[in-house]
Amino acid sequence: MATTTQDSSMDATQAALLAKVQPAELQEQPLVTNNRDFNWVTDKICRIVETKTPTWWWICMAVALMTASFTGLGLLWLVSSGVGVWGLANPINWGWAIVNFVFWIGIGHAGTLISAVLCLLKQGWRTSINRAAEAMTIFAVVCAGIFPLFHVGRVWFAWWLFPIPNSNGIWPQFRSPLEWDVFAVSTYGTVSVLFWYMGMIPDLSVLRDRAVQRLKKNAYEGAGALAKGMDIFRKNFYAIFAMGWRNAGNHWRNYEMAYLILAGISTPLVLSVHTIVSFDFALAVLPGWHTTIFPPYFVAGAIFSGFGMVLTLMLPLRALYGMHDLITQRHIDNMCKICLGTGSIVGYAYIMEFFIAWYGANPYESFAFINRAFGQYWWAYVMMFSCNVFTPQLFWFKKVRQNWALVWVMSIFINVGMWFERFVITVTSLANDFLPSSWGYYSPTMVDILTFFGTFGLFSVLFLLFLRFLPLMPIAEVKFVMPAADPHGHHGDEKGDHH
Amino acid sequence: MSESYGIIASFPNTPAFFHAAEKVRDAGYKKWDTYSSFPVHGMPAAQGQPRSKVPVFTFCGGVSGFSLGLSIVWFMNAFNYPLIVGGQPFFSPVFPFPIMYELTILLSAFGTLGGMFITNLLPQHYNSLFNSDKFLEVSGDRLVIAIEARDGQYDPVATRRFLEEIGGTDIEEVSA
Amino acid sequence: MSSDTTNSKGNNVGLIALVVGIVGIVIALFGFKQGWDNGDVRPIMSWLIGIGFWLSIAIGMLFLTQIWYVFHARWPTIIRRQCEHGMAAFPYLLVLFLPLLAIPFLHENPGLLWKWMDGHNALPGHGTVGEDPLYQWKSPFLNIPFFAIRAVGIFGVFILVSGLLRRWSFNTDTTGDVNNLHNARRLSSLGLFLTSIAMTLGAIDWFKSLEYHWFSTMYGVWFFAASMRAAISALLILCVILAAKGYLKGILKQAHRYDLGCLMLTFTIFWTYISFSQYFLIYSANIPEETFWYNIREMNFDGTRNSWWWVSMGLIFGHFLTPFLCLLWYKTKVVVWRTVLVACWILAFHVLDLYWNIVPGKMVTPDHGPGYLVRQFSISPYDIAALIGIGGICIFAMCRSMKKAEPIPVRDPNILTSLNYTE
């Protein structure tokens, strides 16, 4: 006989119906495997921050710093010589800079999706990846912001983009999507930082308390002085930012409400940011750009590429830190399925664009699409199509999802494909627009290339710093989805999340 | 003898913790709290607390952001220095929409975070409970209920006995 | 099988719905015949509005079911069964669609409703459809045989996917076979894609091609958003009625209603986003071949405001702002009469949205000179008859389905989580 809670307005019919309830058995993987307990989870995550930096970290940091210096070099070259060092020229006045901008912003969107949207959808599996994903968002926004900032040419006047009085007596032009980008990206960066920080407060308090406990015990043998010094640093550094959090029930109540609200706010925010980015293109009259489906298409594409990047980061991290019990096959499965789902939405948008380009009976629009596939940039189109449409379809197969090396390679393909998609959209419509005598060909210069590849280094530097100093996963949230956290009794075979 | 902050008691698992909180609520204590390293589902009701007031701050932030966005665009593009762009009217509710939207969200977010801090009376870097070793273990897996001395019903002996009755162990008095 | 009490109640409701449905349909068909005989398209549009409304609810329920399967959602298990009953309406809707399909094949003016179907139809300004280079370009797609095949195909997809999902879900009641759930999940992943394409084609064929010069890649997404809103609202009303008077008494919890309310809020925001984006992009680029569609929904050829201006404002303030602000508050989503009120409001404005999409059109001026007349907003009794009539049949279909399975999926693996669901 199944157990259910009975409402007072029951009568015989309902009782008879409930008597028939006899659920079939369904095996679902727990979210934290191998029956770990709370202390194991706390230790696992905190020890990454508390122990000596591993060698691989130093090596990666060195490589990342070197790569990041390319961006520094490229930007220095750009500002000192002028925008002419980039490959932009008539007719293609938007090149790698905007492609890279959209690329990085898109990657950031997965982090917010995982933190905010999956929270609203009560998907408990998000807890082991959301902190790192949010960090990825913030660092991606930093990398993205470099491009619009520097592409203005006279960077020292970039503050004119904000509605601040200036000596020329003019204001920004608010009908421009580029101006909306300024507001959207700034808001996105700020709100992501706020959300990320708020999520970290309980975990910072855990690090603080553990440092205090160790200092009280004062058991520093051997190389004690440095370890003790680090603990004193930790105690103060984490304590300041933890704001005195003491894990009180009263506090959790307000915290949970604030968390839910921030999740509820971040969801329309993430939709709006990439929508406004898509407006950069869709508000124009160029064939291939002016399509009404751009907003949700760009958002779906952003989430698609973002999850690709999450997989690219999480799979090695899992192996390096031994996180197999926290980032389980179920997590990988779900991330692959989201890639598949959003990739399919992107596919739907491709179909709609193509069809309506023909249906609209506008010869320029039809030409734009045929030109994408068969014109001078056909190779970019092939890259885009194969990586975006065919690659994620492999995720239908369980065998593929369980092969982590293959998933990792495919996640890289996804990002390559999405970069090429933005390239194809931007450059082909500009290179071959209305007047054949104006057609041209765009090639990136060394400065373009250096600046772009350097941003991967910058991203890695920031991400490595995050890994070293801040808790990689939200300890409190992971505990919340474990069976031991359920106040209504410990169901032996209950799945990790309540919903 | 130093002043007492209150008494803390630990509980072995989440269901016991949850039901003990309900009993403390029913016994009529007002100045007490539960302490756990993760939010317990349904605990606010078990503690008899009303819904959080954070949404009020969010709403204030949101309304300010919306009006700010609207005023910025109207003032700058239609009033102070009207600009003709693309044949569009000097001001219409359509094109300022992205700006208004983003500022609404930005100020709501600040409102929410600020509201969370204000309703939680944070930052509060010192609290007497931090002096207790057992309390520090809450960050690991310890589940603690603390009843403060300033509660009207507090009595060092009776409250201690009550906590034992509802299943508390490792009962400790914390000095202020 | 269901118990006696619910059976007899279900019987009664089903019978009443059938009678009301038939009466409504007869009246609407009378109007249809009038339109057919007099070459007046307006009563025929009534039929399209009625079909559009109930079809959008059924499509939304199909999407909801598939989305819930794909997300492995456990809380809506008891609600999903009601969606499955709602999806029983698809075959009936196919039959009810046939009068519209009959026009191109049986009427002397095939292009009575969809202008492009008859090359002799005059276009506003000058010329006929047959001479229109825009029509000639689109004719490989916009031709009557392909249109008919597509219509059958679209309904085929809906009937097939919903039929399989229903069959497997009902089968679990008797056999408790977990494979049904796995099959349903797998089908839903593919089904979402197929249903999206089918729905998009339907929206393009039946609504967008009413003004065949116009195009928008976003249109299918608009119809999806509108359908989801309608389905969630209808579902909420249905579940509340069943919880008050029927077999969900004591089973439907506040937490379920709250989550449905949250879904209503989400899709209100989504619908607004989609509709606004479509409008905004066309407004900003200001290209006449696209803007005319919005222009006729605001003003006449001479620039004076027409009746559609008020409907447009109604949609902004009534279909977005009011439900959005109301649904932000927690109380609205948990107090039963408030939630039901918002749901009914959304359904009413959904009808208005369908009017706004279907009815406005450019009509030829009496002297076939330059310019055009705009078909103005009107509510005709045939609209109401069609809505009630087709609705009655759909509700009858749902009641018939309710007799075929338990009120809740009693042997679904996730049934307990759903029954014990709290916020």
CSV table of C-alpha atoms in Angstrom, one decimal, chain A residues 140-410:
chain,number,residue,atom,x,y,z
A,140,ALA,CA,33.5,35.4,-20.3
A,141,VAL,CA,31.8,38.8,-19.9
A,142,VAL,CA,35.2,40.3,-19.1
A,143,CYS,CA,36.7,38.8,-22.2
A,144,ALA,CA,33.7,39.9,-24.3
A,145,GLY,CA,33.8,43.4,-23.0
A,146,ILE,CA,37.3,44.0,-24.3
A,147,PHE,CA,36.1,44.0,-27.9
A,148,PRO,CA,33.4,46.6,-27.9
A,149,LEU,CA,35.6,48.7,-25.6
A,150,PHE,CA,38.6,48.7,-27.9
A,151,HIS,CA,36.8,48.7,-31.2
A,152,VAL,CA,35.7,52.3,-30.6
A,153,GLY,CA,39.1,53.4,-31.7
A,154,ARG,CA,39.7,56.2,-29.2
A,155,VAL,CA,39.4,54.1,-26.2
A,156,TRP,CA,40.0,57.0,-23.8
A,157,PHE,CA,36.7,58.4,-24.9
A,158,ALA,CA,34.8,55.1,-24.2
A,159,TRP,CA,33.1,56.7,-21.2
A,160,TRP,CA,31.1,58.7,-23.7
A,161,LEU,CA,29.0,55.6,-24.1
A,162,PHE,CA,27.5,56.1,-20.7
A,163,PRO,CA,24.9,58.8,-20.0
A,164,ILE,CA,27.3,61.1,-18.2
A,165,PRO,CA,27.5,64.8,-19.0
A,166,ASN,CA,30.5,65.6,-21.2
A,167,SER,CA,32.0,68.8,-22.5
A,168,ASN,CA,30.6,68.4,-25.9
A,169,GLY,CA,27.1,68.7,-24.5
A,170,ILE,CA,25.8,65.7,-26.3
A,171,TRP,CA,24.3,62.5,-25.0
A,172,PRO,CA,24.4,58.9,-26.1
A,173,GLN,CA,22.0,58.0,-28.9
A,174,PHE,CA,19.5,55.6,-27.3
A,175,ARG,CA,18.0,54.3,-30.5
A,176,SER,CA,21.1,52.4,-31.3
A,177,PRO,CA,21.4,48.7,-30.4
A,178,LEU,CA,25.1,49.3,-29.8
A,179,GLU,CA,24.2,51.7,-27.0
A,180,TRP,CA,21.7,49.1,-25.6
A,181,ASP,CA,24.6,46.7,-25.6
A,182,VAL,CA,26.5,48.9,-23.2
A,183,PHE,CA,23.6,48.8,-20.8
A,184,ALA,CA,22.9,45.2,-21.3
A,185,VAL,CA,26.4,43.9,-20.9
A,186,SER,CA,27.1,46.1,-17.9
A,187,THR,CA,23.9,45.0,-16.3
A,188,TYR,CA,24.7,41.4,-17.1
A,189,GLY,CA,28.2,41.6,-15.7
A,190,THR,CA,27.1,43.3,-12.6
A,191,VAL,CA,24.1,41.1,-11.8
A,192,SER,CA,26.2,38.0,-12.5
A,193,VAL,CA,28.8,39.1,-10.0
A,194,LEU,CA,26.1,39.9,-7.4
A,195,PHE,CA,24.4,36.5,-7.9
A,196,TRP,CA,27.8,34.7,-7.8
A,197,TYR,CA,28.9,36.5,-4.7
A,198,MET,CA,25.6,36.0,-2.9
A,199,GLY,CA,25.8,32.3,-3.7
A,200,MET,CA,29.3,32.2,-2.2
A,201,ILE,CA,28.5,33.8,1.1
A,202,PRO,CA,27.6,30.5,2.9
A,203,ASP,CA,30.6,28.8,1.5
A,204,LEU,CA,33.0,31.6,2.4
A,205,SER,CA,31.7,31.2,6.0
A,206,VAL,CA,32.5,27.5,5.8
A,207,LEU,CA,36.1,28.3,4.8
A,208,ARG,CA,36.3,30.9,7.5
A,209,ASP,CA,35.0,28.5,10.2
A,210,ARG,CA,37.4,25.8,9.1
A,211,ALA,CA,40.3,28.2,9.3
A,212,VAL,CA,39.2,29.3,12.7
A,213,GLN,CA,38.9,25.7,13.9
A,214,ARG,CA,42.4,24.8,12.6
A,215,LEU,CA,43.9,27.9,14.3
A,216,LYS,CA,42.2,27.0,17.6
A,217,LYS,CA,43.6,23.5,17.4
A,218,ASN,CA,47.0,25.0,16.5
A,219,ALA,CA,48.3,21.7,15.2
A,220,TYR,CA,50.9,22.9,12.7
A,221,GLU,CA,53.8,20.5,12.7
A,222,GLY,CA,56.6,20.6,10.2
A,223,ALA,CA,56.3,23.5,7.8
A,224,GLY,CA,53.9,25.1,10.3
A,225,ALA,CA,54.6,28.8,10.0
A,226,LEU,CA,53.6,29.2,6.4
A,227,ALA,CA,50.5,27.0,6.9
A,228,LYS,CA,49.5,29.0,10.0
A,229,GLY,CA,50.1,32.2,8.2
A,230,MET,CA,47.9,31.1,5.3
A,231,ASP,CA,45.1,30.1,7.7
A,232,ILE,CA,45.3,33.5,9.4
A,233,PHE,CA,45.0,35.1,5.9
A,234,ARG,CA,42.1,32.8,5.1
A,235,LYS,CA,40.3,33.5,8.3
A,236,ASN,CA,40.4,37.2,7.7
A,237,PHE,CA,40.0,37.3,3.9
A,238,TYR,CA,37.0,34.9,3.8
A,239,ALA,CA,35.5,36.4,7.0
A,240,ILE,CA,35.3,39.8,5.5
A,241,PHE,CA,33.4,38.7,2.5
A,242,ALA,CA,31.3,36.2,4.4
A,243,MET,CA,29.7,39.2,6.2
A,244,GLY,CA,29.3,37.3,9.4
A,245,TRP,CA,27.1,34.6,7.9
A,246,ARG,CA,26.3,32.1,10.6
A,247,ASN,CA,24.0,29.6,8.9
A,248,ALA,CA,20.9,30.6,10.8
A,249,GLY,CA,17.5,29.4,9.8
A,250,ASN,CA,16.2,32.9,9.9
A,251,HIS,CA,19.0,33.9,7.5
A,252,TRP,CA,18.4,31.0,5.2
A,253,ARG,CA,14.8,32.1,4.8
A,254,ASN,CA,15.7,35.5,3.5
A,255,TYR,CA,18.7,34.1,1.6
A,256,GLU,CA,16.5,31.5,-0.3
A,257,MET,CA,14.0,34.2,-1.2
A,258,ALA,CA,16.8,36.5,-2.4
A,259,TYR,CA,18.3,33.6,-4.4
A,260,LEU,CA,15.0,32.8,-6.0
A,261,ILE,CA,14.4,36.4,-6.9
A,262,LEU,CA,17.8,36.8,-8.3
A,263,ALA,CA,17.3,33.7,-10.3
A,264,GLY,CA,13.9,35.1,-11.4
A,265,ILE,CA,15.6,38.3,-12.4
A,266,SER,CA,18.6,36.8,-14.1
A,267,THR,CA,16.4,34.7,-16.4
A,268,PRO,CA,14.8,37.6,-18.2
A,269,LEU,CA,18.2,39.3,-18.0
A,270,VAL,CA,20.1,36.5,-19.8
A,271,LEU,CA,17.3,36.4,-22.5
A,272,SER,CA,17.5,40.2,-22.9
A,273,VAL,CA,21.2,40.4,-23.2
A,274,HIS,CA,21.6,38.1,-26.1
A,275,THR,CA,18.4,39.5,-27.6
A,276,ILE,CA,19.9,43.0,-27.5
A,277,VAL,CA,23.1,41.6,-29.0
A,278,SER,CA,21.0,40.0,-31.8
A,279,PHE,CA,19.4,43.4,-32.3
A,280,ASP,CA,22.8,44.7,-33.4
A,281,PHE,CA,22.2,42.7,-36.5
A,282,ALA,CA,18.4,42.3,-36.7
A,283,LEU,CA,17.6,46.0,-36.5
A,284,ALA,CA,19.6,46.7,-39.7
A,285,VAL,CA,18.1,46.2,-43.1
A,286,LEU,CA,20.8,43.9,-44.5
A,287,PRO,CA,19.7,40.6,-46.0
A,288,GLY,CA,20.7,37.8,-43.8
A,289,TRP,CA,20.7,40.1,-40.7
A,290,HIS,CA,17.1,41.4,-40.7
A,291,THR,CA,15.2,38.4,-39.5
A,292,THR,CA,12.6,38.5,-36.7
A,293,ILE,CA,13.7,35.1,-35.2
A,294,PHE,CA,17.1,36.4,-34.3
A,295,PRO,CA,16.4,37.1,-30.6
A,296,PRO,CA,15.4,33.6,-29.5
A,297,TYR,CA,17.7,32.0,-32.1
A,298,PHE,CA,20.7,33.9,-30.7
A,299,VAL,CA,19.7,33.0,-27.1
A,300,ALA,CA,19.4,29.3,-27.9
A,301,GLY,CA,22.8,29.5,-29.8
A,302,ALA,CA,24.4,31.2,-26.8
A,303,ILE,CA,23.2,28.5,-24.4
A,304,PHE,CA,24.3,25.9,-26.8
A,305,SER,CA,27.9,27.2,-27.0
A,306,GLY,CA,27.9,28.0,-23.3
A,307,PHE,CA,27.1,24.4,-22.4
A,308,GLY,CA,29.8,23.3,-24.8
A,309,MET,CA,32.3,25.4,-22.8
A,310,VAL,CA,30.9,24.1,-19.5
A,311,LEU,CA,31.6,20.6,-20.7
A,312,THR,CA,35.0,21.6,-21.9
A,313,LEU,CA,35.9,22.9,-18.4
A,314,MET,CA,34.1,20.4,-16.2
A,315,LEU,CA,35.3,17.2,-17.7
A,316,PRO,CA,39.0,17.9,-17.1
A,317,LEU,CA,38.3,19.4,-13.7
A,318,ARG,CA,36.4,16.4,-12.6
A,319,ALA,CA,39.3,14.2,-13.5
A,320,LEU,CA,41.9,16.5,-12.0
A,321,TYR,CA,40.1,17.0,-8.7
A,322,GLY,CA,38.6,13.5,-8.4
A,323,MET,CA,35.0,14.9,-8.5
A,324,HIS,CA,33.4,11.9,-10.0
A,325,ASP,CA,31.0,11.5,-7.1
A,326,LEU,CA,29.8,15.1,-7.4
A,327,ILE,CA,29.8,15.5,-11.2
A,328,THR,CA,28.3,12.2,-12.1
A,329,GLN,CA,27.3,10.6,-15.4
A,330,ARG,CA,23.8,11.9,-14.8
A,331,HIS,CA,25.2,15.5,-14.8
A,332,ILE,CA,27.1,14.8,-18.0
A,333,ASP,CA,24.0,13.2,-19.6
A,334,ASN,CA,21.9,16.3,-18.7
A,335,MET,CA,24.4,18.7,-20.1
A,336,CYS,CA,24.7,16.7,-23.3
A,337,LYS,CA,20.9,16.7,-23.6
A,338,ILE,CA,20.8,20.4,-23.2
A,339,CYS,CA,23.3,20.8,-25.9
A,340,LEU,CA,21.2,18.6,-28.1
A,341,GLY,CA,18.1,20.5,-27.3
A,342,THR,CA,19.5,24.0,-27.8
A,343,GLY,CA,21.3,22.7,-30.9
A,344,SER,CA,18.0,21.6,-32.3
A,345,ILE,CA,16.5,24.9,-31.6
A,346,VAL,CA,19.3,26.5,-33.5
A,347,GLY,CA,18.6,24.0,-36.3
A,348,TYR,CA,15.0,25.0,-36.3
A,349,ALA,CA,16.0,28.6,-36.6
A,350,TYR,CA,18.3,27.7,-39.6
A,351,ILE,CA,15.4,26.0,-41.3
A,352,MET,CA,13.0,28.9,-40.6
A,353,GLU,CA,15.6,31.5,-41.8
A,354,PHE,CA,16.2,29.5,-45.0
A,355,PHE,CA,12.6,28.9,-45.7
A,356,ILE,CA,11.4,32.5,-45.1
A,357,ALA,CA,14.3,33.9,-47.0
A,358,TRP,CA,12.8,32.1,-50.0
A,359,TYR,CA,9.1,32.7,-49.0
A,360,GLY,CA,9.7,36.4,-48.5
A,361,ALA,CA,10.3,36.7,-52.3
A,362,ASN,CA,13.2,39.1,-51.7
A,363,PRO,CA,15.9,38.3,-54.2
A,364,TYR,CA,18.6,39.8,-52.0
A,365,GLU,CA,17.6,37.7,-49.0
A,366,SER,CA,17.5,34.5,-51.1
A,367,PHE,CA,20.9,35.4,-52.6
A,368,ALA,CA,22.4,36.0,-49.1
A,369,PHE,CA,21.6,32.5,-48.0
A,370,ILE,CA,22.8,30.8,-51.2
A,371,ASN,CA,25.9,32.9,-51.0
A,372,ARG,CA,26.6,31.8,-47.5
A,373,ALA,CA,26.7,28.1,-48.6
A,374,PHE,CA,28.3,28.5,-52.0
A,375,GLY,CA,30.0,31.9,-52.1
A,376,GLN,CA,33.5,32.9,-51.1
A,377,TYR,CA,33.0,31.8,-47.4
A,378,TRP,CA,31.6,28.4,-48.2
A,379,TRP,CA,34.3,26.8,-46.0
A,380,ALA,CA,33.1,28.7,-43.0
A,381,TYR,CA,29.6,27.6,-43.7
A,382,VAL,CA,30.6,24.0,-43.9
A,383,MET,CA,32.4,24.3,-40.5
A,384,MET,CA,29.4,25.9,-39.0
A,385,PHE,CA,26.9,23.5,-40.3
A,386,SER,CA,28.8,20.3,-39.5
A,387,CYS,CA,29.7,21.4,-36.0
A,388,ASN,CA,26.4,22.9,-35.0
A,389,VAL,CA,23.9,20.6,-36.7
A,390,PHE,CA,25.5,17.2,-37.1
A,391,THR,CA,27.8,17.1,-34.0
A,392,PRO,CA,25.2,17.5,-31.3
A,393,GLN,CA,23.0,14.9,-32.9
A,394,LEU,CA,25.5,12.3,-31.7
A,395,PHE,CA,24.3,13.0,-28.2
A,396,TRP,CA,21.2,11.0,-28.9
A,397,PHE,CA,23.3,8.0,-28.2
A,398,LYS,CA,24.0,6.9,-24.7
A,399,LYS,CA,27.2,5.3,-25.7
A,400,VAL,CA,28.5,8.6,-26.9
A,401,ARG,CA,27.4,10.4,-23.7
A,402,GLN,CA,29.3,7.9,-21.6
A,403,ASN,CA,32.5,8.4,-23.5
A,404,TRP,CA,34.0,11.4,-21.7
A,405,ALA,CA,36.9,11.9,-24.1
A,406,LEU,CA,34.5,12.0,-27.1
A,407,VAL,CA,32.1,14.4,-25.3
A,408,TRP,CA,35.1,16.7,-24.5
A,409,VAL,CA,36.1,16.7,-28.2
A,410,MET,CA,32.6,17.4,-29.3
